[in-house]
Amino acid sequence: MAVMAVHQFAQCITCHAWSPDQSMVALCPNNNEVHIYRLVEDKWEKVHVLQKHDQVVSGIDWSTRSNRIVTASHDRNSYVWNLEGSEWVPTLVILRLNRAALCVQWSPKENKFAVGSGAKTVCICYYEQENNWWVSKLIRKRHDSSVTSVSWHPNNILLATTSTDGKCRVFSTFIKGVDAKDSIKGTLSDSKFGELIVQLDLSSSWTFGVKWSPSGNTLAYVGHNSMIYFVDDVGPSPLAQNVVFRDLPLRDVLFVSERTVIGVGFDCNPMVFAADERGIWSFIRYLGERKTASSPSRYGSQFSEAFGKFYGQSKHGVSNDTVDTSRTRGAVHENCINSIIPLGEHGALTRRFSTSGLDGRIVLWDLENEQDILEL
Amino acid sequence: MAGAEGFVEADNAEAIIARIEHKSRKIESLLKQYKPVEALKTALEGTYAMTSDERCKSAHWIAVHRALMAIKDVDGMLSSLDPEYYDILMKYLYRGLSTGDRPTCDQCLRIHEKLTEKAGLGCILRFLTDTVNTV
């Protein structure tokens, strides 16, 4: 089984992040606090509570090398937390937003972080040594709606964003003094801060969960229309693939290797997508346990009742148990999974990852025994 | 889609309607030969050349409706239908359900149940979220 452990932390978790040695996890239990738990002899102990935000914390990221936590909240603020002694000390980052901050991520070199917001802007924040504070530069143009997700390219300059306007965009975040001049090779080396490199208009519905592949050559993001989009050779002439799948939409994705992606979302069960030798992506299988179509599955009386009413209208004897048995119940997650984080070394191959969801659980997964996926 | 269909917007609506009429005649002949599945496939083909012109949409719908009502073996029809047509069929099913006409709704509901089983909830999602290509 791919599931390593299931931990129930709260009624609902909005986001989570792991410490560099994976001994502690920071999560937001759907309120304005961040709770940090440490695993002490098989039991999770709450060791810190970070209380500074006024509204729900929508994004947390914990940098691996510098051990800093950045949090972003609906209160339009972001804090960078540094561990001093045994206390986490917050530093306010003035984002200059007039709407909620929705997502946050440290850049690969951890000298910048990006915040996506409902104000149709992306804030790129960097540390100014002279004034000892974090400065925020805004990418104001281009987005027509809330920025739902951000992802850094391995070169620390390019940033991909998804938005509820249905488009995925790649920007340059080159900042003089922070980034080295020769960070990007080729045609993109002259890009200015905030320059739109490419805009992908593949979806007509909200887009979420964008991620770059480990080499930075491929981009994957999901749409709310139960589709996942893969784009190779991101640049002036990208190759896009739209993959349609059966079930409910996804919310987030993770590149497990250059050609394997795990998607999580409203189906409460991670989905595995992979590219074959020709580079064509397709859905492989679900990761968790699934009830097979042969057994009549009780997936909650509400659901089957509704289908029963719907089909009963046509006065044909329908057995509503057979409809859509692919939905899992009694699965590991019982509600929408909204975030997937890699565990361990961020390298070309991720074997372990964790997912958190609206059911308040964090589940740790290991692909060790999933030979068919590792061999893809 | 690419090719001639892509320039449909440049053509006037009359050209499209003429094409649909030609298709309708083909559908009628297929139905006379008791080939409702082929008729439905013919009706669904080419609807990808979406236009926003209401007359074209109505003409398309009439052709699809004709083929849909003739289907007796829903399972057989779905098993021989290309998966790329599932999404477009779902859109027409909802159009049928919105007519309120009893026989149409009965038939559409019957097909809807089987199609959901085959194509999954994602198919319904794609109908709901696609505000650009409506039927």
PDB file of C-alpha atoms in Angstrom, chain A residues 204-205 224-227 243-249 303 307 310-316 318-320 322-324 326-327, chain B residues 87 94 97 102 105-107 109-110 112-127 129-133:
ATOM      1  CA  SER A 204     -12.009  27.717 -19.999  1.00  0.00           C
ATOM      2  CA  SER A 205     -12.372  27.148 -16.273  1.00  0.00           C
ATOM      3  CA  HIS A 224     -11.620  22.867 -12.655  1.00  0.00           C
ATOM      4  CA  ASN A 225     -13.134  21.069 -15.619  1.00  0.00           C
ATOM      5  CA  SER A 226     -11.585  17.720 -14.694  1.00  0.00           C
ATOM      6  CA  MET A 227      -8.664  18.181 -17.009  1.00  0.00           C
ATOM      7  CA  VAL A 243      -5.612  15.159 -20.641  1.00  0.00           C
ATOM      8  CA  VAL A 244      -9.217  14.452 -19.849  1.00  0.00           C
ATOM      9  CA  PHE A 245     -10.066  12.191 -16.951  1.00  0.00           C
ATOM     10  CA  ARG A 246     -13.139  10.560 -15.533  1.00  0.00           C
ATOM     11  CA  ASP A 247     -13.653  11.938 -12.144  1.00  0.00           C
ATOM     12  CA  LEU A 248     -13.833  15.048 -10.070  1.00  0.00           C
ATOM     13  CA  PRO A 249     -11.370  17.898 -10.619  1.00  0.00           C
ATOM     14  CA  PHE A 303     -25.225  10.743  -2.990  1.00  0.00           C
ATOM     15  CA  PHE A 307     -28.961   9.839  -8.114  1.00  0.00           C
ATOM     16  CA  PHE A 310     -32.767  11.760 -10.604  1.00  0.00           C
ATOM     17  CA  TYR A 311     -32.995   8.488 -12.478  1.00  0.00           C
ATOM     18  CA  GLY A 312     -36.166   7.293 -10.743  1.00  0.00           C
ATOM     19  CA  GLN A 313     -37.979  10.026 -12.641  1.00  0.00           C
ATOM     20  CA  SER A 314     -37.673   8.116 -15.875  1.00  0.00           C
ATOM     21  CA  LYS A 315     -39.640   5.245 -14.348  1.00  0.00           C
ATOM     22  CA  HIS A 316     -37.115   2.655 -15.312  1.00  0.00           C
ATOM     23  CA  VAL A 318     -32.491   1.537 -12.120  1.00  0.00           C
ATOM     24  CA  SER A 319     -30.129   0.230  -9.559  1.00  0.00           C
ATOM     25  CA  ASN A 320     -28.486   3.361  -8.261  1.00  0.00           C
ATOM     26  CA  THR A 322     -24.083   0.804  -9.983  1.00  0.00           C
ATOM     27  CA  VAL A 323     -23.767   4.433 -10.875  1.00  0.00           C
ATOM     28  CA  ASP A 324     -20.326   5.857 -10.542  1.00  0.00           C
ATOM     29  CA  SER A 326     -15.433   4.735  -8.858  1.00  0.00           C
ATOM     30  CA  ARG A 327     -15.948   7.069  -5.943  1.00  0.00           C
TER      31      ARG A 327
ATOM     32  CA  ASP B  87     -18.196  15.396 -23.807  1.00  0.00           C
ATOM     33  CA  TYR B  94     -28.367  18.535 -21.114  1.00  0.00           C
ATOM     34  CA  LEU B  97     -33.150  17.753 -20.640  1.00  0.00           C
ATOM     35  CA  ARG B 102     -41.449  14.374 -21.853  1.00  0.00           C
ATOM     36  CA  CYS B 105     -36.304  14.075 -21.366  1.00  0.00           C
ATOM     37  CA  ASP B 106     -36.990  10.399 -20.775  1.00  0.00           C
ATOM     38  CA  GLN B 107     -34.596   9.397 -23.511  1.00  0.00           C
ATOM     39  CA  LEU B 109     -32.141  10.809 -18.858  1.00  0.00           C
ATOM     40  CA  ARG B 110     -31.780   7.183 -19.843  1.00  0.00           C
ATOM     41  CA  HIS B 112     -27.341  10.326 -19.259  1.00  0.00           C
ATOM     42  CA  GLU B 113     -27.235   7.605 -16.634  1.00  0.00           C
ATOM     43  CA  LYS B 114     -25.277   5.242 -18.845  1.00  0.00           C
ATOM     44  CA  LEU B 115     -22.990   7.938 -20.112  1.00  0.00           C
ATOM     45  CA  THR B 116     -22.125   9.072 -16.590  1.00  0.00           C
ATOM     46  CA  GLU B 117     -21.299   5.482 -15.730  1.00  0.00           C
ATOM     47  CA  LYS B 118     -19.031   5.258 -18.717  1.00  0.00           C
ATOM     48  CA  ALA B 119     -17.465   8.673 -18.815  1.00  0.00           C
ATOM     49  CA  GLY B 120     -17.513   9.605 -15.158  1.00  0.00           C
ATOM     50  CA  LEU B 121     -18.386  12.783 -13.333  1.00  0.00           C
ATOM     51  CA  GLY B 122     -15.587  14.570 -15.140  1.00  0.00           C
ATOM     52  CA  CYS B 123     -17.746  14.570 -18.252  1.00  0.00           C
ATOM     53  CA  ILE B 124     -20.498  16.450 -16.431  1.00  0.00           C
ATOM     54  CA  LEU B 125     -17.896  18.841 -14.998  1.00  0.00           C
ATOM     55  CA  ARG B 126     -16.605  19.628 -18.467  1.00  0.00           C
ATOM     56  CA  PHE B 127     -20.108  20.438 -19.631  1.00  0.00           C
ATOM     57  CA  THR B 129     -17.435  24.613 -16.951  1.00  0.00           C
ATOM     58  CA  ASP B 130     -17.327  25.043 -20.702  1.00  0.00           C
ATOM     59  CA  THR B 131     -18.900  28.418 -21.246  1.00  0.00           C
ATOM     60  CA  VAL B 132     -17.118  28.966 -24.537  1.00  0.00           C
ATOM     61  CA  ASN B 133     -18.369  26.050 -26.626  1.00  0.00           C
TER      62      ASN B 133
END
